[in-house]
Short mmCIF file of C-alpha atoms in Angstrom, two decimals:
data_model
loop_
_atom_site.label_atom_id
_atom_site.label_comp_id
_atom_site.label_asym_id
_atom_site.label_seq_id
_atom_site.Cartn_x
_atom_site.Cartn_y
_atom_site.Cartn_z
CA UNK N 1 21.44 -28.32 10.50
CA UNK N 2 22.50 -26.19 7.55
CA UNK N 3 24.63 -27.81 4.85
CA UNK N 4 28.22 -26.80 5.38
CA UNK N 5 28.51 -25.27 1.94
CA UNK N 6 25.73 -22.80 2.77
CA UNK N 7 27.35 -21.30 5.85
CA UNK N 8 29.92 -19.01 4.16
CA UNK N 9 27.31 -17.39 1.92
CA UNK N 10 24.99 -16.79 4.86
CA UNK N 11 27.84 -15.33 6.88
CA UNK N 12 28.62 -13.13 3.92
CA UNK N 13 25.08 -11.80 3.85
CA UNK N 14 25.10 -11.30 7.60
CA UNK N 15 28.36 -9.39 7.44
CA UNK N 16 26.70 -6.86 5.18
CA UNK N 17 23.99 -6.29 7.80
CA UNK N 18 24.61 -3.08 9.83
CA UNK N 19 23.78 -4.84 13.10
CA UNK N 20 26.25 -7.65 12.33
CA UNK N 21 28.93 -5.06 11.49
CA UNK N 22 28.38 -3.53 14.91
CA UNK N 23 28.79 -6.92 16.51
CA UNK N 24 32.05 -7.68 14.73
CA UNK N 25 33.59 -4.55 16.20
CA UNK N 26 33.07 -6.00 19.67
CA UNK N 27 35.40 -9.01 19.15
CA UNK N 28 39.15 -9.42 18.70
CA UNK N 29 40.41 -12.92 18.12
CA UNK N 30 43.93 -11.90 17.16
CA UNK N 31 44.91 -11.18 20.79
CA UNK N 32 43.85 -14.58 22.12
CA UNK N 33 45.49 -17.95 21.63
CA UNK N 34 44.47 -20.22 18.72
CA UNK N 35 43.13 -22.77 21.23
CA UNK N 36 40.94 -20.15 22.88
CA UNK N 37 39.73 -18.95 19.50
CA UNK N 38 38.87 -22.47 18.35
CA UNK N 39 37.05 -23.16 21.61
CA UNK N 40 34.94 -20.03 21.14
CA UNK N 41 34.11 -20.93 17.56
CA UNK N 42 33.09 -24.44 18.60
CA UNK N 43 30.85 -23.08 21.35
CA UNK N 44 29.14 -20.68 18.95
CA UNK N 45 28.58 -23.32 16.28
CA UNK N 46 31.03 -21.88 13.72
CA UNK N 47 33.62 -24.67 13.86
CA UNK N 48 32.62 -26.50 10.70
CA UNK N 49 35.05 -27.08 7.87
CA UNK N 50 33.75 -24.10 5.87
CA UNK N 51 33.41 -22.01 9.03
CA UNK N 52 37.05 -22.68 9.97
CA UNK N 53 38.17 -21.71 6.50
CA UNK N 54 36.40 -18.36 6.85
CA UNK N 55 37.91 -17.88 10.32
CA UNK N 56 41.49 -18.76 9.45
CA UNK N 57 41.46 -16.62 6.30
CA UNK N 58 40.10 -13.64 8.26
CA UNK N 59 43.26 -13.61 10.39
CA UNK N 60 45.49 -12.99 7.38
CA UNK N 61 46.33 -9.54 6.15
CA UNK N 62 44.38 -9.92 2.93
CA UNK N 63 41.84 -7.14 3.30
CA UNK N 64 39.35 -9.15 5.35
CA UNK N 65 37.97 -7.08 8.29
CA UNK N 66 39.77 -7.74 11.58
CA UNK N 67 37.76 -8.66 14.70
CA UNK N 68 39.06 -6.47 17.48
CA UNK N 69 37.25 -6.89 20.82
CA UNK N 70 37.06 -9.50 23.53
CA UNK N 71 34.26 -12.09 23.41
CA UNK N 72 33.01 -10.90 26.79
CA UNK N 73 32.05 -7.52 25.34
CA UNK N 74 29.55 -8.83 22.82
CA UNK N 75 26.24 -7.10 23.63
CA UNK N 76 24.55 -5.09 20.91
CA UNK N 77 21.60 -2.99 22.01
CA UNK N 78 19.54 -1.10 19.48
CA UNK N 79 18.71 2.41 20.72
CA UNK N 80 15.06 2.87 21.70
CA UNK N 81 12.64 4.37 19.21
CA UNK N 82 12.69 8.14 19.63
CA UNK N 83 9.82 10.38 18.54
CA UNK N 84 12.08 11.58 15.72
CA UNK N 85 12.80 8.05 14.51
CA UNK N 86 9.11 7.14 14.51
CA UNK N 87 8.34 10.25 12.46
CA UNK N 88 11.14 9.41 10.01
CA UNK N 89 9.72 5.92 9.49
CA UNK N 90 6.17 7.18 9.00
CA UNK N 91 7.30 10.02 6.70
CA UNK N 92 9.82 8.17 4.56
CA UNK N 93 7.43 7.77 1.60
CA UNK N 94 5.35 10.90 2.27
CA UNK N 95 4.76 13.93 0.07
CA UNK N 96 2.97 17.28 0.36
CA UNK N 97 2.12 19.74 -2.41
CA UNK N 98 0.45 23.12 -2.37
CA UNK N 99 -1.64 23.71 -5.51
CA UNK N 100 -1.63 27.11 -7.12
CA UNK N 101 -2.98 26.68 -10.64
CA UNK N 102 -6.12 24.56 -10.11
CA UNK N 103 -9.00 26.53 -8.59
CA UNK N 104 -10.69 24.80 -5.68
CA UNK N 105 -7.70 22.70 -4.53
CA UNK N 106 -5.43 24.07 -1.82
CA UNK N 107 -3.12 21.17 -1.07
CA UNK N 108 -2.73 17.40 -1.23
CA UNK N 109 -0.65 15.14 1.04
CA UNK N 110 0.24 11.49 0.75
CA UNK N 111 1.98 8.79 2.78
CA UNK N 112 2.78 5.10 2.48
CA UNK N 113 4.00 2.56 5.03
CA UNK N 114 5.03 -0.84 3.74
CA UNK N 115 4.41 -4.14 5.47
CA UNK N 116 5.13 -6.48 2.56
CA UNK N 117 8.57 -6.57 0.97
CA UNK N 118 8.39 -5.16 -1.58
CA UNK N 119 5.34 -3.05 -0.82
CA UNK N 120 2.37 -4.20 -2.90
CA UNK N 121 0.59 -0.81 -2.73
CA UNK N 122 1.18 1.98 -5.23
CA UNK N 123 -0.05 5.56 -5.50
CA UNK N 124 0.04 8.31 -8.09
CA UNK N 125 -1.17 11.86 -8.62
CA UNK N 126 -1.08 13.96 -11.75
CA UNK N 127 -2.27 17.12 -13.46
CA UNK N 128 -3.38 16.83 -17.06
CA UNK N 129 -4.90 19.08 -19.65
CA UNK N 130 -8.69 19.16 -19.63
CA UNK N 131 -10.14 16.66 -22.13
CA UNK N 132 -12.73 19.28 -23.15
CA UNK N 133 -11.97 21.64 -26.04
CA UNK N 134 -11.62 25.33 -25.16
CA UNK N 135 -11.07 24.53 -21.46
CA UNK N 136 -7.65 25.75 -20.35
CA UNK N 137 -8.02 24.66 -16.73
CA UNK N 138 -5.87 21.60 -15.94
CA UNK N 139 -7.60 18.75 -14.13
CA UNK N 140 -6.17 16.87 -11.17
CA UNK N 141 -6.23 13.12 -10.51
CA UNK N 142 -5.19 10.92 -7.59
CA UNK N 143 -5.14 7.14 -7.35
CA UNK N 144 -4.20 4.41 -4.90
CA UNK N 145 -3.66 0.78 -5.84
CA UNK N 146 -3.75 -2.14 -3.41
CA UNK N 147 -1.92 -5.06 -4.97
CA UNK N 148 -2.21 -8.67 -3.90
CA UNK N 149 -0.31 -11.82 -4.86
CA UNK N 150 2.45 -9.45 -5.96
CA UNK N 151 3.05 -5.82 -6.87
CA UNK N 152 3.14 -6.16 -10.66
CA UNK N 153 -0.51 -5.31 -11.40
CA UNK N 154 -0.48 -2.32 -9.08
CA UNK N 155 2.68 -0.97 -10.69
CA UNK N 156 1.21 -1.28 -14.18
CA UNK N 157 -1.89 0.62 -13.01
CA UNK N 158 0.27 3.31 -11.44
CA UNK N 159 1.72 4.04 -14.87
CA UNK N 160 -1.26 3.37 -17.13
CA UNK N 161 -4.62 4.04 -15.46
CA UNK N 162 -4.74 7.85 -15.43
CA UNK N 163 -3.54 8.16 -19.07
CA UNK N 164 -6.12 5.54 -20.08
CA UNK N 165 -8.94 7.41 -18.34
CA UNK N 166 -7.85 10.74 -19.79
CA UNK N 167 -7.88 9.23 -23.30
CA UNK N 168 -11.31 7.71 -22.74
CA UNK N 169 -12.70 11.06 -21.57
CA UNK N 170 -11.40 12.72 -24.72
CA UNK N 171 -13.61 10.33 -26.71
CA UNK N 172 -16.85 11.47 -25.03
CA UNK N 173 -19.50 12.39 -27.60
CA UNK N 174 -20.35 16.13 -27.53
CA UNK N 175 -23.88 17.26 -26.74
CA UNK N 176 -26.19 18.61 -29.44
CA UNK N 177 -24.36 21.95 -29.35
CA UNK N 178 -20.96 20.33 -29.72
CA UNK N 179 -20.01 20.92 -26.07
CA UNK N 180 -18.27 17.93 -24.42
CA UNK N 181 -18.27 19.50 -20.96
CA UNK N 182 -22.07 19.39 -20.97
CA UNK N 183 -22.32 15.88 -22.36
CA UNK N 184 -23.74 14.61 -19.09
CA UNK N 185 -22.70 12.88 -15.91
CA UNK N 186 -23.64 9.46 -17.27
CA UNK N 187 -21.39 9.87 -20.32
CA UNK N 188 -18.42 10.84 -18.12
CA UNK N 189 -18.98 7.94 -15.74
CA UNK N 190 -19.28 5.57 -18.68
CA UNK N 191 -16.00 6.84 -20.15
CA UNK N 192 -14.18 6.28 -16.85
CA UNK N 193 -15.68 2.81 -16.48
CA UNK N 194 -14.73 1.89 -20.05
CA UNK N 195 -11.13 2.93 -19.40
CA UNK N 196 -10.92 0.56 -16.42
CA UNK N 197 -12.41 -2.40 -18.28
CA UNK N 198 -10.38 -1.79 -21.44
CA UNK N 199 -7.14 -1.59 -19.46
CA UNK N 200 -7.89 -4.88 -17.70
CA UNK N 201 -8.68 -6.46 -21.07
CA UNK N 202 -5.35 -5.18 -22.36
CA UNK N 203 -3.53 -6.81 -19.42
CA UNK N 204 -5.00 -10.20 -20.33
CA UNK N 205 -4.52 -9.72 -24.05
CA UNK N 206 -0.84 -8.94 -23.50
CA UNK N 207 -0.51 -12.00 -21.26
CA UNK N 208 -2.09 -14.36 -23.79
CA UNK N 209 -0.03 -12.96 -26.65
CA UNK N 210 3.10 -13.35 -24.55
CA UNK N 211 2.28 -16.98 -23.79
CA UNK N 212 2.14 -17.73 -27.54
CA UNK N 213 5.04 -15.56 -28.66
CA UNK N 214 8.65 -16.42 -29.46
CA UNK N 215 10.04 -13.69 -27.22
CA UNK N 216 12.74 -14.60 -24.66
CA UNK N 217 11.32 -16.38 -21.62
CA UNK N 218 11.96 -13.51 -19.24
CA UNK N 219 10.02 -11.15 -21.52
CA UNK N 220 7.03 -13.51 -21.69
CA UNK N 221 7.03 -13.98 -17.92
CA UNK N 222 7.18 -10.23 -17.38
CA UNK N 223 4.09 -9.74 -19.55
CA UNK N 224 2.24 -12.56 -17.77
CA UNK N 225 2.82 -11.33 -14.23
CA UNK N 226 0.24 -8.48 -14.20
CA UNK N 227 -2.40 -11.08 -15.09
CA UNK N 228 -1.14 -13.58 -12.50
CA UNK N 229 -1.14 -10.96 -9.70
CA UNK N 230 -4.02 -8.58 -8.93
CA UNK N 231 -4.85 -5.13 -7.64
CA UNK N 232 -7.70 -2.96 -6.44
CA UNK N 233 -7.87 0.56 -7.86
CA UNK N 234 -9.34 3.80 -6.50
CA UNK N 235 -9.25 6.90 -8.71
CA UNK N 236 -10.48 10.45 -8.12
CA UNK N 237 -10.58 13.18 -10.80
CA UNK N 238 -11.38 16.82 -10.11
CA UNK N 239 -12.77 19.17 -12.80
CA UNK N 240 -12.15 22.72 -11.55
CA UNK N 241 -14.45 24.31 -14.15
CA UNK N 242 -17.48 22.60 -12.61
CA UNK N 243 -16.06 21.83 -9.11
CA UNK N 244 -17.08 18.21 -9.75
CA UNK N 245 -15.21 15.26 -8.29
CA UNK N 246 -15.50 11.84 -9.97
CA UNK N 247 -14.50 8.79 -7.89
CA UNK N 248 -14.10 5.33 -9.44
CA UNK N 249 -13.66 2.30 -7.19
CA UNK N 250 -12.66 -1.24 -8.12
CA UNK N 251 -12.06 -3.29 -4.96
CA UNK N 252 -11.94 -2.48 -1.26
CA UNK N 253 -9.91 0.72 -1.12
CA UNK N 254 -12.13 3.55 0.07
CA UNK N 255 -12.80 7.24 -0.61
CA UNK N 256 -14.63 9.49 1.85
CA UNK N 257 -15.40 13.21 1.72
CA UNK N 258 -15.15 15.24 4.91
CA UNK N 259 -17.37 18.33 4.90
CA UNK N 260 -17.66 20.86 7.70
CA UNK N 261 -21.15 21.61 8.97
CA UNK N 262 -22.46 24.94 10.24
CA UNK N 263 -21.90 23.87 13.85
CA UNK N 264 -18.24 23.04 13.14
CA UNK N 265 -18.65 19.26 13.10
CA UNK N 266 -17.23 17.24 10.23
CA UNK N 267 -19.58 15.00 8.28
CA UNK N 268 -18.20 11.85 6.61
CA UNK N 269 -19.77 11.41 3.16
CA UNK N 270 -18.98 8.01 1.58
CA UNK N 271 -17.80 8.23 -2.03
CA UNK N 272 -17.24 4.50 -2.44
CA UNK N 273 -18.48 1.26 -0.89
CA UNK N 274 -16.06 -1.57 -0.17
CA UNK N 275 -16.51 -4.26 -2.82
CA UNK N 276 -15.93 -7.45 -0.83
CA UNK N 277 -17.60 -10.79 -0.24
CA UNK N 278 -19.35 -9.19 2.75
CA UNK N 279 -21.13 -6.63 0.56
CA UNK N 280 -24.68 -7.94 0.04
CA UNK N 281 -25.10 -6.01 -3.20
CA UNK N 282 -21.94 -7.52 -4.61
CA UNK N 283 -22.95 -11.01 -3.51
CA UNK N 284 -26.33 -10.64 -5.21
CA UNK N 285 -24.69 -9.39 -8.41
CA UNK N 286 -22.24 -12.29 -8.59
CA UNK N 287 -24.86 -14.92 -7.79
CA UNK N 288 -27.16 -13.55 -10.49
CA UNK N 289 -24.31 -13.81 -13.00
CA UNK N 290 -23.60 -17.43 -12.02
CA UNK N 291 -26.94 -19.10 -11.26
CA UNK N 292 -26.78 -22.47 -9.56
CA UNK N 293 -23.29 -21.95 -8.10
CA UNK N 294 -24.25 -21.58 -4.46
CA UNK N 295 -20.77 -21.65 -2.92
CA UNK N 296 -19.18 -18.80 -4.89
CA UNK N 297 -19.45 -16.33 -1.99
CA UNK N 298 -18.54 -17.83 1.36
CA UNK N 299 -17.06 -16.44 4.58
CA UNK N 300 -16.85 -12.95 3.09
CA UNK N 301 -14.85 -14.05 0.06
CA UNK N 302 -15.37 -14.92 -3.61
CA UNK N 303 -13.82 -18.34 -4.15
CA UNK N 304 -11.25 -17.34 -1.53
CA UNK N 305 -10.66 -13.76 -2.76
CA UNK N 306 -11.61 -10.91 -0.42
CA UNK N 307 -12.46 -8.30 -3.06
CA UNK N 308 -15.22 -8.85 -5.62
CA UNK N 309 -13.73 -6.48 -8.22
CA UNK N 310 -10.09 -6.22 -9.21
CA UNK N 311 -7.61 -5.86 -12.04
CA UNK N 312 -5.63 -8.97 -12.99
CA UNK N 313 -6.36 -12.05 -10.87
CA UNK N 314 -6.38 -14.51 -13.78
CA UNK N 315 -7.34 -17.41 -11.51
CA UNK N 316 -10.79 -15.84 -11.13
CA UNK N 317 -11.12 -14.90 -14.82
CA UNK N 318 -9.46 -17.52 -17.01
CA UNK N 319 -10.86 -20.97 -17.88
CA UNK N 320 -9.30 -23.69 -15.73
CA UNK N 321 -7.77 -25.41 -18.78
CA UNK N 322 -5.87 -22.23 -19.71
CA UNK N 323 -4.67 -21.80 -16.14
CA UNK N 324 -3.38 -25.38 -16.10
CA UNK N 325 -1.51 -24.78 -19.35
CA UNK N 326 0.10 -21.57 -18.04
CA UNK N 327 0.94 -23.34 -14.81
CA UNK N 328 2.73 -26.09 -16.73
CA UNK N 329 4.62 -23.84 -19.14
CA UNK N 330 5.34 -20.77 -17.00
CA UNK N 331 4.89 -21.82 -13.36
CA UNK N 332 1.85 -19.60 -13.07
CA UNK N 333 -0.33 -19.66 -9.94
CA UNK N 334 -2.03 -22.96 -9.22
CA UNK N 335 -5.70 -23.00 -10.30
CA UNK N 336 -8.35 -22.61 -7.60
CA UNK N 337 -9.54 -26.17 -8.26
CA UNK N 338 -10.03 -28.61 -6.62
CA UNK N 339 -10.42 -26.54 -3.44
CA UNK N 340 -13.06 -24.37 -5.13
CA UNK N 341 -15.73 -25.29 -7.65
CA UNK N 342 -14.79 -23.17 -10.68
CA UNK N 343 -17.39 -23.58 -13.42
CA UNK N 344 -18.13 -20.33 -15.28
CA UNK N 345 -15.36 -17.73 -14.97
CA UNK N 346 -14.92 -14.81 -14.90
CA UNK N 347 -16.13 -14.28 -11.34
CA UNK N 348 -14.31 -10.99 -10.74
CA UNK N 349 -14.47 -7.82 -12.83
CA UNK N 350 -12.42 -4.64 -13.08
CA UNK N 351 -15.53 -2.57 -13.85
CA UNK N 352 -15.65 0.24 -11.25
CA UNK N 353 -18.53 1.86 -9.45
CA UNK N 354 -18.28 5.56 -10.31
CA UNK N 355 -19.61 8.28 -8.00
CA UNK N 356 -19.90 11.98 -8.86
CA UNK N 357 -20.17 14.76 -6.29
CA UNK N 358 -19.99 18.55 -6.53
CA UNK N 359 -17.57 20.17 -4.11
CA UNK N 360 -19.19 23.15 -2.36
CA UNK N 361 -16.59 25.96 -2.54
CA UNK N 362 -18.27 27.77 0.38
CA UNK N 363 -17.59 24.92 2.83
CA UNK N 364 -14.23 23.59 3.98
CA UNK N 365 -13.93 20.01 2.78
CA UNK N 366 -11.38 17.33 2.07
CA UNK N 367 -11.05 13.96 0.35
CA UNK N 368 -9.46 10.92 2.00
CA UNK N 369 -8.40 8.04 -0.26
CA UNK N 370 -6.74 4.99 1.27
CA UNK N 371 -6.10 1.29 0.82
CA UNK N 372 -7.70 -1.10 3.28
CA UNK N 373 -4.58 -1.10 5.47
CA UNK N 374 -5.92 2.17 6.93
CA UNK N 375 -9.59 1.18 7.00
CA UNK N 376 -8.77 -2.05 8.83
CA UNK N 377 -7.86 0.19 11.77
CA UNK N 378 -10.45 2.98 11.75
CA UNK N 379 -13.86 3.95 10.38
CA UNK N 380 -14.62 6.63 7.81
CA UNK N 381 -16.00 8.97 10.48
CA UNK N 382 -12.97 8.44 12.70
CA UNK N 383 -10.66 9.30 9.80
CA UNK N 384 -12.67 12.43 9.00
CA UNK N 385 -12.60 13.50 12.66
CA UNK N 386 -8.83 12.99 12.78
CA UNK N 387 -8.32 15.25 9.76
CA UNK N 388 -10.70 17.78 11.36
CA UNK N 389 -8.56 17.82 14.51
CA UNK N 390 -5.45 18.30 12.40
CA UNK N 391 -7.07 21.23 10.57
CA UNK N 392 -8.17 22.88 13.83
CA UNK N 393 -4.63 23.95 14.61
CA UNK N 394 -3.91 21.44 17.35
CA UNK N 395 -0.95 20.24 15.32
CA UNK N 396 0.94 23.43 15.87
CA UNK N 397 -0.28 23.91 19.44
CA UNK N 398 0.94 20.52 20.66
CA UNK N 399 4.16 20.69 18.71
CA UNK N 400 5.10 24.14 19.96
CA UNK N 401 4.19 23.35 23.56
CA UNK N 402 6.82 20.63 23.65
CA UNK N 403 4.49 18.05 25.13
CA UNK N 404 5.33 14.42 24.45
CA UNK N 405 2.81 11.86 23.29
CA UNK N 406 1.59 9.82 26.24
CA UNK N 407 3.07 6.35 26.59
CA UNK N 408 1.45 3.32 28.16
CA UNK N 409 1.55 3.42 31.96
CA UNK N 410 2.98 -0.12 32.07
CA UNK N 411 5.02 -2.32 29.72
CA UNK N 412 2.82 -3.33 26.81
CA UNK N 413 2.66 -6.56 24.87
CA UNK N 414 0.27 -7.72 22.19
CA UNK N 415 -1.33 -10.21 24.57
CA UNK N 416 -3.14 -7.20 26.03
CA UNK N 417 -5.35 -7.27 22.92
CA UNK N 418 -6.94 -10.37 24.45
CA UNK N 419 -7.50 -8.55 27.74
CA UNK N 420 -9.76 -5.82 26.44
CA UNK N 421 -7.21 -3.46 24.84
CA UNK N 422 -8.54 -2.43 21.42
CA UNK N 423 -6.09 -3.17 18.59
CA UNK N 424 -7.89 -0.69 16.33
CA UNK N 425 -7.99 3.11 16.59
CA UNK N 426 -9.13 4.50 19.95
CA UNK N 427 -10.05 8.19 20.25
CA UNK N 428 -8.29 8.46 23.62
CA UNK N 429 -5.01 7.67 21.88
CA UNK N 430 -5.38 10.56 19.40
CA UNK N 431 -2.30 12.71 18.95
CA UNK N 432 -1.72 15.62 16.56
CA UNK N 433 1.93 16.32 15.87
CA UNK N 434 2.61 15.86 12.13
CA UNK N 435 2.88 18.55 9.47
CA UNK N 436 1.62 16.06 6.88
CA UNK N 437 -2.04 15.12 7.35
CA UNK N 438 -1.63 11.73 5.64
CA UNK N 439 1.20 10.84 8.03
CA UNK N 440 -1.07 12.02 10.85
CA UNK N 441 -3.67 9.43 9.81
CA UNK N 442 -1.13 6.61 9.59
CA UNK N 443 0.34 7.44 13.02
CA UNK N 444 -3.04 7.47 14.71
CA UNK N 445 -4.34 4.29 13.10
CA UNK N 446 -1.33 2.39 14.47
CA UNK N 447 -1.31 3.65 18.04
CA UNK N 448 -1.28 7.44 18.14
CA UNK N 449 -0.12 8.72 21.51
CA UNK N 450 0.56 5.20 22.85
CA UNK N 451 4.23 5.16 21.90
CA UNK N 452 4.70 1.62 23.21
CA UNK N 453 1.99 0.26 20.90
CA UNK N 454 3.06 2.38 17.94
CA UNK N 455 6.77 1.51 18.14
CA UNK N 456 5.96 -2.14 18.81
CA UNK N 457 4.06 -2.29 15.55
CA UNK N 458 6.78 -0.42 13.66
CA UNK N 459 9.53 -2.64 15.08
CA UNK N 460 8.27 -5.59 13.03
CA UNK N 461 9.54 -5.89 9.48
CA UNK N 462 8.36 -8.26 6.76
CA UNK N 463 7.23 -10.97 6.83
CA UNK N 464 6.30 -10.74 10.52
CA UNK N 465 4.73 -7.26 10.23
CA UNK N 466 1.87 -8.75 8.20
CA UNK N 467 0.41 -10.19 11.41
CA UNK N 468 0.04 -6.64 12.79
CA UNK N 469 -0.58 -4.36 9.82
CA UNK N 470 -1.09 -4.34 6.07
CA UNK N 471 0.59 -2.05 3.56
CA UNK N 472 -0.97 1.38 4.21
CA UNK N 473 -1.33 4.05 1.50
CA UNK N 474 -3.18 7.35 2.06
CA UNK N 475 -3.83 10.50 0.04
CA UNK N 476 -5.68 13.54 1.41
CA UNK N 477 -6.87 16.42 -0.80
CA UNK N 478 -7.82 19.69 0.89
CA UNK N 479 -10.55 21.79 -0.74
CA UNK N 480 -11.53 25.22 0.55
CA UNK N 481 -9.05 25.33 3.43
CA UNK N 482 -6.62 28.11 2.41
CA UNK N 483 -3.66 29.18 4.51
CA UNK N 484 -2.02 25.77 4.78
CA UNK N 485 1.50 25.63 3.44
CA UNK N 486 3.53 22.65 2.34
CA UNK N 487 7.19 22.15 1.56
CA UNK N 488 6.41 21.71 -2.14
CA UNK N 489 4.27 23.40 -4.74
CA UNK N 490 2.60 21.83 -7.73
#
């Protein structure tokens, strides 16, 4: 039973809820006798001392909302999810930009669907002046960040990573003729990698300085949080002068290039490899760095952490003694010990794997970048095929024909997943109806044309939605596919 003193505050919060406000309109105590009113309150569990105080005061003309319907008329039914409502939910955090001033890029779309509250994913995109002298072509960058144990690290990266990489690129040593743009692929990849590592170092330096400073407590805690939490990072940078795309991956977000073949099929070209405890190359690297510690990688995780590379995550990087001190003084996260055998941290690094690919301007192609909330539901090839279907014009054909997405032929519940229904993407459930290609990917990974499955997943809010879906963040960049328009230009 709740303490009596808690009930008024909880009623106050409930009264601010739109659904509760609808319910209050269905009741009217003022037209019934006090005995009837008290009997109803007792039956509904409101007749405590504090509950009666709230009830009696609400009958006075003191500005408190009046309850004005009979108790018998108390049903509140949410309207069913319409196609329009589903699209509004999926598109709430979406964007779309046509690109006019960067050769080789036609458009880029993005979308985000939260499952955590607040969402732990972040995304960003930006144009910036070329770091090479005498190059007037602006470059373009996109990034997605998958936070964990909080959003603070991801938000810091959203604001700081691209500027840090741009600065690092400007420090590249020119070639023998003084030309930075010809300095070499290795030098560029090294500059990007250095920016990642230096930014992670700065996060921990700021945290340690904060822990020893005389700043107000809230300021010190704020500076510690990006080191307590963690985030994966996936960054892509396009140089229009060379048509080269650089992709840097730290963690298990994924980038894939879709390229159309001569027969019309779309080939999925991986631009990153998920860095998790299931990646044999990552396991071998970590074990070689910590010889004799056999249980570091177990059940697809590194001392309990899914990703093998990440920003922040002090529990996998700091000595245990420091973690214990920060736990005592600032209520930091509990150290991994004694559950895990922590001997020689750091076990996790922010150093990215950088891939470079030249975009063929004679072939239609596109880049998909997404956090693992999308890749949990579909494969790289499936995502590429979905974008290919969207580009084929089916989006406009289905939309203009007025056809509705097919619903399940019988009432659906999630127990059907145990009866052979696939909870991941199924090609037979593909639908093409969105103007935004990133929204199109999110819709199809959650159920596509099966409106019962899709709306069932969307009906859950945090924290319950985490059992059905993760935060999902997607960006799609279209190269060599002119003629597509968006609502914005950039």
